[in-house]
Amino acid sequence: MQHPRHLAGDACFLKTLFPHLAELDVQTVADHGTYVLIKATTKRSVAACPGCGTLSSRIHGRYRRLLQDLPAGGRPLLIALTVRRLRCDNSSCRVRTFAEPLGGVARPHARATSPLRRMLELLALALAARAGARLMAMLGVTVSRDTLIRLIRALPDPEFGQV
Ligand SMILES: [Zn+2]
């Protein structure tokens, strides 16, 4: 068994409970009563172009993504994440600009963080989609039954003989 690490401070507390947030620079955590809003940016300064792999740190612009995360203490947790759009300097590359990847935080274009997506996948498999959507609403996560059905369809088929 691993020995527990004793951490101090609000940032460490947050990253212990939500390890995927360790990939982000959390700027503020605001209690809005019915929900909690985290404002964050990415930590890495360079990212590889998805077209040619060239590393770039040249910022073309920034945009805001709103991600829904695992509920915190029974309340919805939203992450307002500022994402950088970088420029690829390789003149022979077809990609001009690209959004920096978010690692384990979220897939491209996803509205849910990866840990929430995993929870939704398990829930969609365990329950019918309509019941799953109703249960998640009670737990503070807004998700449609169509989304749950899409998540099930996107899962790889279980291998033969797998329990
Ligand atoms: Zn490129």
CSV table of N, CA and C and ligand atoms in Angstrom, one decimal:
chain,number,residue,atom,x,y,z
A,1,MET,N,0.8,-1.2,0.0
A,1,MET,CA,0.0,0.0,0.0
A,1,MET,C,0.9,1.3,0.0
A,2,GLN,N,0.4,2.2,-0.8
A,2,GLN,CA,1.2,3.5,-0.9
A,2,GLN,C,1.0,4.3,0.4
A,3,HIS,N,2.1,5.0,0.9
A,3,HIS,CA,1.9,5.9,2.0
A,3,HIS,C,1.2,7.1,1.5
A,4,PRO,N,0.2,7.6,2.3
A,4,PRO,CA,-0.4,8.9,1.8
A,4,PRO,C,0.6,10.0,1.9
A,5,ARG,N,0.5,10.9,0.9
A,5,ARG,CA,1.3,12.1,0.9
A,5,ARG,C,0.5,13.2,1.6
A,6,HIS,N,1.2,13.9,2.5
A,6,HIS,CA,0.5,15.0,3.1
A,6,HIS,C,0.8,16.3,2.5
A,7,LEU,N,-0.2,16.9,1.9
A,7,LEU,CA,-0.1,18.1,1.2
A,7,LEU,C,-0.7,19.3,1.9
A,8,ALA,N,-0.3,20.5,1.6
A,8,ALA,CA,-0.8,21.7,2.3
A,8,ALA,C,-1.3,22.7,1.3
A,9,GLY,N,-2.2,23.5,1.7
A,9,GLY,CA,-2.6,24.6,0.8
A,9,GLY,C,-3.8,24.2,0.0
A,10,ASP,N,-4.5,25.3,-0.5
A,10,ASP,CA,-5.7,25.1,-1.3
A,10,ASP,C,-5.4,24.4,-2.6
A,11,ALA,N,-4.3,24.8,-3.2
A,11,ALA,CA,-4.0,24.2,-4.6
A,11,ALA,C,-3.8,22.7,-4.5
A,12,CYS,N,-3.0,22.3,-3.4
A,12,CYS,CA,-2.7,20.9,-3.2
A,12,CYS,C,-4.0,20.1,-2.9
A,13,PHE,N,-4.9,20.7,-2.1
A,13,PHE,CA,-6.1,20.1,-1.7
A,13,PHE,C,-7.0,19.8,-3.0
A,14,LEU,N,-7.0,20.8,-3.8
A,14,LEU,CA,-7.8,20.7,-5.1
A,14,LEU,C,-7.2,19.6,-5.9
A,15,LYS,N,-5.9,19.5,-6.0
A,15,LYS,CA,-5.2,18.5,-6.9
A,15,LYS,C,-5.3,17.1,-6.4
A,16,THR,N,-5.4,17.0,-5.0
A,16,THR,CA,-5.6,15.7,-4.5
A,16,THR,C,-6.9,15.1,-4.8
A,17,LEU,N,-7.9,16.0,-4.8
A,17,LEU,CA,-9.3,15.5,-5.0
A,17,LEU,C,-9.6,15.4,-6.5
A,18,PHE,N,-8.9,16.2,-7.3
A,18,PHE,CA,-9.2,16.3,-8.8
A,18,PHE,C,-7.8,16.2,-9.5
A,19,PRO,N,-7.2,15.0,-9.5
A,19,PRO,CA,-5.8,14.9,-10.0
A,19,PRO,C,-5.6,15.4,-11.5
A,20,HIS,N,-6.7,15.3,-12.3
A,20,HIS,CA,-6.5,15.8,-13.7
A,20,HIS,C,-6.3,17.3,-13.7
A,21,LEU,N,-6.7,18.0,-12.6
A,21,LEU,CA,-6.5,19.5,-12.6
A,21,LEU,C,-5.0,19.8,-12.4
A,22,ALA,N,-4.2,18.8,-12.1
A,22,ALA,CA,-2.7,19.1,-11.9
A,22,ALA,C,-2.1,19.5,-13.2
A,23,GLU,N,-2.8,19.2,-14.3
A,23,GLU,CA,-2.3,19.7,-15.6
A,23,GLU,C,-2.7,21.1,-15.9
A,24,LEU,N,-3.4,21.7,-15.0
A,24,LEU,CA,-3.9,23.1,-15.3
A,24,LEU,C,-3.3,24.1,-14.2
A,25,ASP,N,-3.2,25.3,-14.6
A,25,ASP,CA,-2.9,26.4,-13.6
A,25,ASP,C,-4.3,26.9,-13.2
A,26,VAL,N,-4.7,26.6,-12.0
A,26,VAL,CA,-6.0,27.1,-11.5
A,26,VAL,C,-5.8,28.5,-11.0
A,27,GLN,N,-6.6,29.4,-11.5
A,27,GLN,CA,-6.5,30.8,-11.1
A,27,GLN,C,-7.5,31.2,-10.0
A,28,THR,N,-8.7,30.8,-10.2
A,28,THR,CA,-9.7,31.0,-9.1
A,28,THR,C,-10.6,29.9,-9.0
A,29,VAL,N,-11.2,29.7,-7.8
A,29,VAL,CA,-12.2,28.7,-7.5
A,29,VAL,C,-13.3,29.6,-6.9
A,30,ALA,N,-14.5,29.7,-7.6
A,30,ALA,CA,-15.5,30.6,-7.1
A,30,ALA,C,-16.8,29.8,-6.7
A,31,ASP,N,-17.3,30.0,-5.5
A,31,ASP,CA,-18.5,29.4,-5.1
A,31,ASP,C,-19.7,30.2,-5.5
A,32,HIS,N,-20.5,29.7,-6.4
A,32,HIS,CA,-21.6,30.4,-6.9
A,32,HIS,C,-22.9,29.9,-6.3
A,33,GLY,N,-22.8,29.2,-5.2
A,33,GLY,CA,-24.0,28.7,-4.5
A,33,GLY,C,-24.5,27.4,-5.1
A,34,THR,N,-25.1,27.5,-6.2
A,34,THR,CA,-25.6,26.2,-6.8
A,34,THR,C,-24.6,25.5,-7.7
A,35,TYR,N,-23.5,26.1,-7.9
A,35,TYR,CA,-22.4,25.5,-8.7
A,35,TYR,C,-21.0,26.1,-8.3
A,36,VAL,N,-20.0,25.4,-8.6
A,36,VAL,CA,-18.6,25.9,-8.4
A,36,VAL,C,-17.9,26.1,-9.7
A,37,LEU,N,-17.3,27.2,-9.9
A,37,LEU,CA,-16.6,27.6,-11.1
A,37,LEU,C,-15.1,27.7,-10.9
A,38,ILE,N,-14.4,27.0,-11.7
A,38,ILE,CA,-12.9,27.1,-11.6
A,38,ILE,C,-12.5,27.8,-12.9
A,39,LYS,N,-11.6,28.8,-12.7
A,39,LYS,CA,-11.0,29.4,-13.9
A,39,LYS,C,-9.6,29.0,-14.0
A,40,ALA,N,-9.2,28.5,-15.2
A,40,ALA,CA,-7.9,27.9,-15.3
A,40,ALA,C,-7.3,28.1,-16.7
A,41,THR,N,-6.0,28.0,-16.7
A,41,THR,CA,-5.3,28.0,-18.0
A,41,THR,C,-4.4,26.7,-18.1
A,42,THR,N,-3.9,26.4,-19.3
A,42,THR,CA,-3.0,25.3,-19.4
A,42,THR,C,-1.7,25.7,-18.9
A,43,LYS,N,-0.9,24.6,-18.6
A,43,LYS,CA,0.4,24.9,-18.0
A,43,LYS,C,1.6,24.9,-19.0
A,44,ARG,N,1.4,24.0,-20.0
A,44,ARG,CA,2.6,23.9,-20.9
A,44,ARG,C,2.7,25.1,-21.8
A,45,SER,N,4.0,25.4,-22.1
A,45,SER,CA,4.2,26.6,-23.0
A,45,SER,C,4.3,26.2,-24.5
A,46,VAL,N,4.7,24.9,-24.7
A,46,VAL,CA,4.8,24.5,-26.1
A,46,VAL,C,3.9,23.3,-26.4
A,47,ALA,N,3.5,23.1,-27.6
A,47,ALA,CA,2.7,22.0,-28.0
A,47,ALA,C,3.1,21.6,-29.4
A,48,ALA,N,3.0,20.3,-29.7
A,48,ALA,CA,3.3,19.8,-31.1
A,48,ALA,C,2.2,20.0,-32.0
A,49,CYS,N,2.5,20.5,-33.2
A,49,CYS,CA,1.5,20.6,-34.3
A,49,CYS,C,0.9,19.2,-34.7
A,50,PRO,N,-0.4,19.1,-34.7
A,50,PRO,CA,-1.0,17.8,-35.1
A,50,PRO,C,-0.7,17.4,-36.5
A,51,GLY,N,-0.3,18.4,-37.4
A,51,GLY,CA,0.0,18.1,-38.8
A,51,GLY,C,1.4,17.5,-39.0
A,52,CYS,N,2.4,18.2,-38.4
A,52,CYS,CA,3.8,17.8,-38.7
A,52,CYS,C,4.6,17.5,-37.4
A,53,GLY,N,4.1,17.8,-36.3
A,53,GLY,CA,4.8,17.5,-35.0
A,53,GLY,C,5.8,18.5,-34.6
A,54,THR,N,5.9,19.6,-35.4
A,54,THR,CA,6.8,20.7,-35.0
A,54,THR,C,6.3,21.4,-33.7
A,55,LEU,N,7.2,21.6,-32.8
A,55,LEU,CA,6.8,22.3,-31.5
A,55,LEU,C,6.6,23.7,-31.8
A,56,SER,N,5.6,24.3,-31.2
A,56,SER,CA,5.3,25.7,-31.3
A,56,SER,C,4.9,26.3,-30.0
A,57,SER,N,5.3,27.5,-29.8
A,57,SER,CA,4.9,28.3,-28.7
A,57,SER,C,4.3,29.7,-29.1
A,58,ARG,N,4.2,29.8,-30.5
A,58,ARG,CA,3.7,31.1,-31.0
A,58,ARG,C,2.2,31.2,-30.9
A,59,ILE,N,1.8,32.1,-30.1
A,59,ILE,CA,0.3,32.2,-29.8
A,59,ILE,C,-0.4,33.0,-30.9
A,60,HIS,N,-1.4,32.3,-31.5
A,60,HIS,CA,-2.2,33.0,-32.5
A,60,HIS,C,-3.4,33.7,-31.8
A,61,GLY,N,-3.9,33.1,-30.8
A,61,GLY,CA,-5.0,33.6,-30.1
A,61,GLY,C,-5.4,32.7,-28.9
A,62,ARG,N,-6.4,33.2,-28.2
A,62,ARG,CA,-6.9,32.4,-27.0
A,62,ARG,C,-8.4,32.3,-27.1
A,63,TYR,N,-9.0,31.2,-26.6
A,63,TYR,CA,-10.4,31.1,-26.5
A,63,TYR,C,-10.8,30.4,-25.2
A,64,ARG,N,-12.0,30.5,-24.9
A,64,ARG,CA,-12.5,30.0,-23.6
A,64,ARG,C,-13.4,28.7,-23.9
A,65,ARG,N,-13.0,27.7,-23.1
A,65,ARG,CA,-13.9,26.5,-23.2
A,65,ARG,C,-14.5,26.2,-21.8
A,66,LEU,N,-15.8,25.9,-21.9
A,66,LEU,CA,-16.5,25.6,-20.6
A,66,LEU,C,-16.7,24.1,-20.5
A,67,LEU,N,-16.0,23.5,-19.5
A,67,LEU,CA,-16.1,22.1,-19.3
A,67,LEU,C,-16.8,21.7,-18.1
A,68,GLN,N,-17.6,20.7,-18.2
A,68,GLN,CA,-18.3,20.2,-17.0
A,68,GLN,C,-17.4,19.1,-16.4
A,69,ASP,N,-17.2,19.2,-15.1
A,69,ASP,CA,-16.3,18.2,-14.4
A,69,ASP,C,-17.1,17.3,-13.4
A,70,LEU,N,-16.5,16.4,-12.8
A,70,LEU,CA,-17.1,15.6,-11.8
A,70,LEU,C,-17.7,16.5,-10.7
A,71,PRO,N,-18.9,16.2,-10.2
A,71,PRO,CA,-19.5,17.1,-9.2
A,71,PRO,C,-18.6,17.2,-8.0
A,72,ALA,N,-18.6,18.4,-7.3
A,72,ALA,CA,-17.8,18.6,-6.1
A,72,ALA,C,-18.7,18.8,-4.9
A,73,GLY,N,-18.7,17.8,-4.0
A,73,GLY,CA,-19.6,17.9,-2.9
A,73,GLY,C,-21.0,18.0,-3.3
A,74,GLY,N,-21.4,17.3,-4.4
A,74,GLY,CA,-22.8,17.2,-4.8
A,74,GLY,C,-23.2,18.4,-5.6
A,75,ARG,N,-22.3,19.3,-5.9
A,75,ARG,CA,-22.7,20.5,-6.7
A,75,ARG,C,-22.0,20.4,-8.1
A,76,PRO,N,-22.6,20.9,-9.1
A,76,PRO,CA,-21.9,20.9,-10.4
A,76,PRO,C,-20.6,21.7,-10.3
A,77,LEU,N,-19.6,21.2,-11.0
A,77,LEU,CA,-18.3,21.8,-11.1
A,77,LEU,C,-18.0,22.1,-12.5
A,78,LEU,N,-17.8,23.4,-12.8
A,78,LEU,CA,-17.6,23.9,-14.1
A,78,LEU,C,-16.1,24.4,-14.2
A,79,ILE,N,-15.5,24.2,-15.3
A,79,ILE,CA,-14.1,24.7,-15.5
A,79,ILE,C,-14.2,25.6,-16.7
A,80,ALA,N,-13.9,26.9,-16.5
A,80,ALA,CA,-13.8,27.8,-17.6
A,80,ALA,C,-12.3,27.8,-17.9
A,81,LEU,N,-11.9,27.2,-19.0
A,81,LEU,CA,-10.5,27.0,-19.4
A,81,LEU,C,-10.1,27.8,-20.6
A,82,THR,N,-9.1,28.6,-20.3
A,82,THR,CA,-8.6,29.4,-21.4
A,82,THR,C,-7.6,28.6,-22.2
A,83,VAL,N,-7.9,28.3,-23.5
A,83,VAL,CA,-7.0,27.5,-24.3
A,83,VAL,C,-6.3,28.4,-25.3
A,84,ARG,N,-5.1,28.0,-25.6
A,84,ARG,CA,-4.3,28.8,-26.6
A,84,ARG,C,-4.4,28.2,-28.0
A,85,ARG,N,-4.5,29.0,-29.0
A,85,ARG,CA,-4.4,28.5,-30.4
A,85,ARG,C,-3.0,28.9,-30.8
A,86,LEU,N,-2.3,27.9,-31.3
A,86,LEU,CA,-0.9,28.2,-31.6
A,86,LEU,C,-0.7,28.1,-33.2
A,87,ARG,N,0.3,28.8,-33.6
A,87,ARG,CA,0.6,28.9,-35.0
A,87,ARG,C,1.7,27.8,-35.4
A,88,CYS,N,1.6,27.1,-36.5
A,88,CYS,CA,2.6,26.2,-36.9
A,88,CYS,C,3.5,27.0,-37.9
A,89,ASP,N,4.8,27.0,-37.5
A,89,ASP,CA,5.8,27.8,-38.3
A,89,ASP,C,6.4,27.0,-39.5
A,90,ASN,N,6.1,25.7,-39.6
A,90,ASN,CA,6.6,24.9,-40.7
A,90,ASN,C,5.8,25.3,-42.0
A,91,SER,N,6.6,25.9,-42.9
A,91,SER,CA,5.9,26.4,-44.1
A,91,SER,C,5.3,25.3,-45.0
A,92,SER,N,5.9,24.1,-44.9
A,92,SER,CA,5.4,23.0,-45.8
A,92,SER,C,4.2,22.2,-45.1
A,93,CYS,N,3.8,22.7,-43.9
A,93,CYS,CA,2.7,22.0,-43.2
A,93,CYS,C,1.4,22.6,-43.6
A,94,ARG,N,0.4,21.7,-43.7
A,94,ARG,CA,-1.0,22.2,-44.2
A,94,ARG,C,-1.7,22.9,-43.0
A,95,VAL,N,-1.3,22.6,-41.8
A,95,VAL,CA,-1.9,23.2,-40.6
A,95,VAL,C,-1.3,24.6,-40.3
A,96,ARG,N,-2.2,25.6,-40.3
A,96,ARG,CA,-1.7,26.9,-40.0
A,96,ARG,C,-1.8,27.2,-38.5
A,97,THR,N,-2.9,27.0,-37.9
A,97,THR,CA,-3.1,27.1,-36.5
A,97,THR,C,-3.8,25.9,-35.9
A,98,PHE,N,-3.5,25.7,-34.6
A,98,PHE,CA,-4.1,24.5,-33.9
A,98,PHE,C,-4.3,24.9,-32.5
A,99,ALA,N,-5.3,24.2,-31.9
A,99,ALA,CA,-5.6,24.4,-30.4
A,99,ALA,C,-4.7,23.5,-29.7
A,100,GLU,N,-4.1,24.0,-28.6
A,100,GLU,CA,-3.2,23.1,-27.8
A,100,GLU,C,-4.0,21.9,-27.2
A,101,PRO,N,-3.4,20.8,-27.2
A,101,PRO,CA,-4.1,19.6,-26.6
A,101,PRO,C,-4.2,19.7,-25.1
A,102,LEU,N,-5.3,19.1,-24.6
A,102,LEU,CA,-5.6,19.3,-23.2
A,102,LEU,C,-5.2,18.0,-22.3
A,103,GLY,N,-4.4,17.1,-22.9
A,103,GLY,CA,-4.0,16.0,-22.2
A,103,GLY,C,-5.1,15.2,-21.5
A,104,GLY,N,-4.9,14.9,-20.3
A,104,GLY,CA,-5.9,14.1,-19.6
A,104,GLY,C,-7.1,14.9,-19.1
A,105,VAL,N,-7.1,16.2,-19.4
A,105,VAL,CA,-8.2,17.0,-18.9
A,105,VAL,C,-9.5,16.8,-19.7
A,106,ALA,N,-9.4,16.8,-21.0
A,106,ALA,CA,-10.6,16.7,-21.9
A,106,ALA,C,-10.1,16.4,-23.3
A,107,ARG,N,-11.0,15.7,-24.0
A,107,ARG,CA,-10.7,15.4,-25.5
A,107,ARG,C,-11.0,16.7,-26.2
A,108,PRO,N,-10.5,16.8,-27.5
A,108,PRO,CA,-10.8,18.0,-28.3
A,108,PRO,C,-12.4,18.1,-28.5
A,109,HIS,N,-12.9,19.3,-28.4
A,109,HIS,CA,-14.3,19.6,-28.6
A,109,HIS,C,-15.2,19.0,-27.5
A,110,ALA,N,-14.7,18.3,-26.5
A,110,ALA,CA,-15.6,17.7,-25.5
A,110,ALA,C,-16.1,18.7,-24.6
A,111,ARG,N,-17.3,18.6,-24.1
A,111,ARG,CA,-17.9,19.5,-23.1
A,111,ARG,C,-17.7,19.0,-21.7
A,112,ALA,N,-17.4,17.7,-21.6
A,112,ALA,CA,-17.1,17.1,-20.3
A,112,ALA,C,-15.6,16.8,-20.1
A,113,THR,N,-15.1,16.9,-18.9
A,113,THR,CA,-13.7,16.5,-18.7
A,113,THR,C,-13.6,14.9,-18.8
A,114,SER,N,-12.4,14.5,-19.0
A,114,SER,CA,-12.2,13.0,-19.2
A,114,SER,C,-12.7,12.2,-18.0
A,115,PRO,N,-12.4,12.6,-16.7
A,115,PRO,CA,-13.0,11.8,-15.6
A,115,PRO,C,-14.5,11.8,-15.6
A,116,LEU,N,-15.2,12.9,-16.0
A,116,LEU,CA,-16.6,12.9,-16.0
A,116,LEU,C,-17.1,12.0,-17.2
A,117,ARG,N,-16.4,12.1,-18.3
A,117,ARG,CA,-16.8,11.2,-19.4
A,117,ARG,C,-16.7,9.7,-19.0
A,118,ARG,N,-15.7,9.4,-18.3
A,118,ARG,CA,-15.5,8.0,-17.9
A,118,ARG,C,-16.7,7.6,-16.9
A,119,MET,N,-17.1,8.5,-16.0
A,119,MET,CA,-18.2,8.2,-15.1
A,119,MET,C,-19.5,8.0,-16.0
A,120,LEU,N,-19.7,8.9,-17.0
A,120,LEU,CA,-20.9,8.8,-17.8
A,120,LEU,C,-20.9,7.5,-18.6
A,121,GLU,N,-19.7,7.1,-19.1
A,121,GLU,CA,-19.7,5.8,-19.8
A,121,GLU,C,-20.1,4.7,-18.9
A,122,LEU,N,-19.6,4.6,-17.7
A,122,LEU,CA,-19.9,3.5,-16.8
A,122,LEU,C,-21.4,3.6,-16.4
A,123,LEU,N,-21.9,4.8,-16.2
A,123,LEU,CA,-23.3,5.0,-15.9
A,123,LEU,C,-24.2,4.6,-17.1
A,124,ALA,N,-23.8,5.0,-18.3
A,124,ALA,CA,-24.6,4.6,-19.5
A,124,ALA,C,-24.7,3.1,-19.7
A,125,LEU,N,-23.5,2.4,-19.4
A,125,LEU,CA,-23.5,1.0,-19.5
A,125,LEU,C,-24.4,0.3,-18.4
A,126,ALA,N,-24.4,0.9,-17.2
A,126,ALA,CA,-25.1,0.2,-16.1
A,126,ALA,C,-26.6,0.5,-16.2
A,127,LEU,N,-27.0,1.6,-16.7
A,127,LEU,CA,-28.4,2.0,-16.7
A,127,LEU,C,-28.9,2.3,-18.1
A,128,ALA,N,-30.1,2.2,-18.3
A,128,ALA,CA,-30.7,2.7,-19.6
A,128,ALA,C,-30.4,4.2,-19.6
A,129,ALA,N,-30.3,4.7,-20.9
A,129,ALA,CA,-29.9,6.1,-21.0
A,129,ALA,C,-30.8,7.1,-20.3
A,130,ARG,N,-32.1,6.9,-20.4
A,130,ARG,CA,-33.1,7.8,-19.8
A,130,ARG,C,-32.9,7.9,-18.3
A,131,ALA,N,-32.8,6.7,-17.7
A,131,ALA,CA,-32.6,6.6,-16.2
A,131,ALA,C,-31.3,7.2,-15.8
A,132,GLY,N,-30.3,7.0,-16.7
A,132,GLY,CA,-28.9,7.5,-16.4
A,132,GLY,C,-28.9,9.0,-16.4
A,133,ALA,N,-29.6,9.6,-17.4
A,133,ALA,CA,-29.7,11.1,-17.5
A,133,ALA,C,-30.4,11.7,-16.3
A,134,ARG,N,-31.5,11.0,-15.8
A,134,ARG,CA,-32.2,11.4,-14.7
A,134,ARG,C,-31.4,11.4,-13.4
A,135,LEU,N,-30.6,10.3,-13.2
A,135,LEU,CA,-29.8,10.1,-12.1
A,135,LEU,C,-28.7,11.2,-12.1
A,136,MET,N,-28.0,11.4,-13.2
A,136,MET,CA,-27.0,12.4,-13.2
A,136,MET,C,-27.5,13.8,-12.9
A,137,ALA,N,-28.7,14.1,-13.3
A,137,ALA,CA,-29.3,15.4,-13.0
A,137,ALA,C,-29.4,15.5,-11.5
A,138,MET,N,-29.8,14.4,-10.8
A,138,MET,CA,-29.9,14.5,-9.3
A,138,MET,C,-28.5,14.7,-8.7
A,139,LEU,N,-27.4,14.2,-9.4
A,139,LEU,CA,-26.1,14.3,-8.9
A,139,LEU,C,-25.4,15.6,-9.3
A,140,GLY,N,-26.1,16.4,-10.0
A,140,GLY,CA,-25.6,17.7,-10.3
A,140,GLY,C,-24.9,17.8,-11.7
A,141,VAL,N,-25.1,16.8,-12.5
A,141,VAL,CA,-24.5,16.8,-13.9
A,141,VAL,C,-25.6,16.8,-14.9
A,142,THR,N,-25.5,17.8,-15.8
A,142,THR,CA,-26.4,17.9,-16.9
A,142,THR,C,-26.0,17.0,-18.1
A,143,VAL,N,-26.7,16.0,-18.5
A,143,VAL,CA,-26.3,15.2,-19.6
A,143,VAL,C,-27.6,14.7,-20.3
A,144,SER,N,-27.7,14.7,-21.6
A,144,SER,CA,-28.9,14.2,-22.2
A,144,SER,C,-28.7,12.7,-22.5
A,145,ARG,N,-29.9,12.0,-22.7
A,145,ARG,CA,-29.8,10.6,-22.9
A,145,ARG,C,-29.1,10.3,-24.3
A,146,ASP,N,-29.3,11.2,-25.2
A,146,ASP,CA,-28.6,11.0,-26.5
A,146,ASP,C,-27.1,11.0,-26.3
A,147,THR,N,-26.6,11.9,-25.4
A,147,THR,CA,-25.1,11.9,-25.1
A,147,THR,C,-24.7,10.5,-24.5
A,148,LEU,N,-25.5,10.0,-23.6
A,148,LEU,CA,-25.2,8.7,-23.0
A,148,LEU,C,-25.2,7.6,-24.0
A,149,ILE,N,-26.1,7.6,-25.0
A,149,ILE,CA,-26.2,6.6,-26.0
A,149,ILE,C,-24.9,6.7,-26.9
A,150,ARG,N,-24.5,8.0,-27.2
A,150,ARG,CA,-23.3,8.2,-28.0
A,150,ARG,C,-22.1,7.7,-27.4
A,151,LEU,N,-22.0,7.9,-26.0
A,151,LEU,CA,-20.9,7.4,-25.3
A,151,LEU,C,-20.8,5.9,-25.3
A,152,ILE,N,-21.9,5.2,-25.2
A,152,ILE,CA,-21.9,3.7,-25.3
A,152,ILE,C,-21.5,3.3,-26.7
A,153,ARG,N,-22.0,3.9,-27.7
A,153,ARG,CA,-21.6,3.5,-29.1
A,153,ARG,C,-20.1,3.7,-29.3
A,154,ALA,N,-19.5,4.8,-28.7
A,154,ALA,CA,-18.1,5.1,-28.9
A,154,ALA,C,-17.2,4.2,-28.2
A,155,LEU,N,-17.7,3.4,-27.2
A,155,LEU,CA,-16.8,2.5,-26.4
A,155,LEU,C,-16.4,1.3,-27.3
A,156,PRO,N,-15.2,0.8,-27.2
A,156,PRO,CA,-14.7,-0.4,-27.9
A,156,PRO,C,-15.6,-1.6,-27.5
A,157,ASP,N,-15.8,-2.5,-28.4
A,157,ASP,CA,-16.5,-3.7,-28.0
A,157,ASP,C,-15.7,-4.5,-27.0
A,158,PRO,N,-16.3,-5.1,-26.0
A,158,PRO,CA,-15.5,-5.9,-25.1
A,158,PRO,C,-14.9,-7.1,-25.8
A,159,GLU,N,-13.6,-7.5,-25.5
A,159,GLU,CA,-13.0,-8.6,-26.1
A,159,GLU,C,-13.7,-9.9,-25.7
A,160,PHE,N,-13.7,-10.9,-26.6
A,160,PHE,CA,-14.4,-12.2,-26.3
A,160,PHE,C,-13.7,-12.8,-25.1
A,161,GLY,N,-14.5,-13.3,-24.2
A,161,GLY,CA,-14.0,-13.9,-23.0
A,161,GLY,C,-13.7,-13.0,-21.9
A,162,GLN,N,-13.7,-11.7,-22.1
A,162,GLN,CA,-13.4,-10.7,-21.1
A,162,GLN,C,-14.6,-10.7,-20.1
A,163,VAL,N,-14.3,-10.6,-18.8
A,163,VAL,CA,-15.3,-10.5,-17.8
A,163,VAL,C,-15.8,-9.1,-17.7
B,1,ZN,ZN,2.6,21.8,-38.6
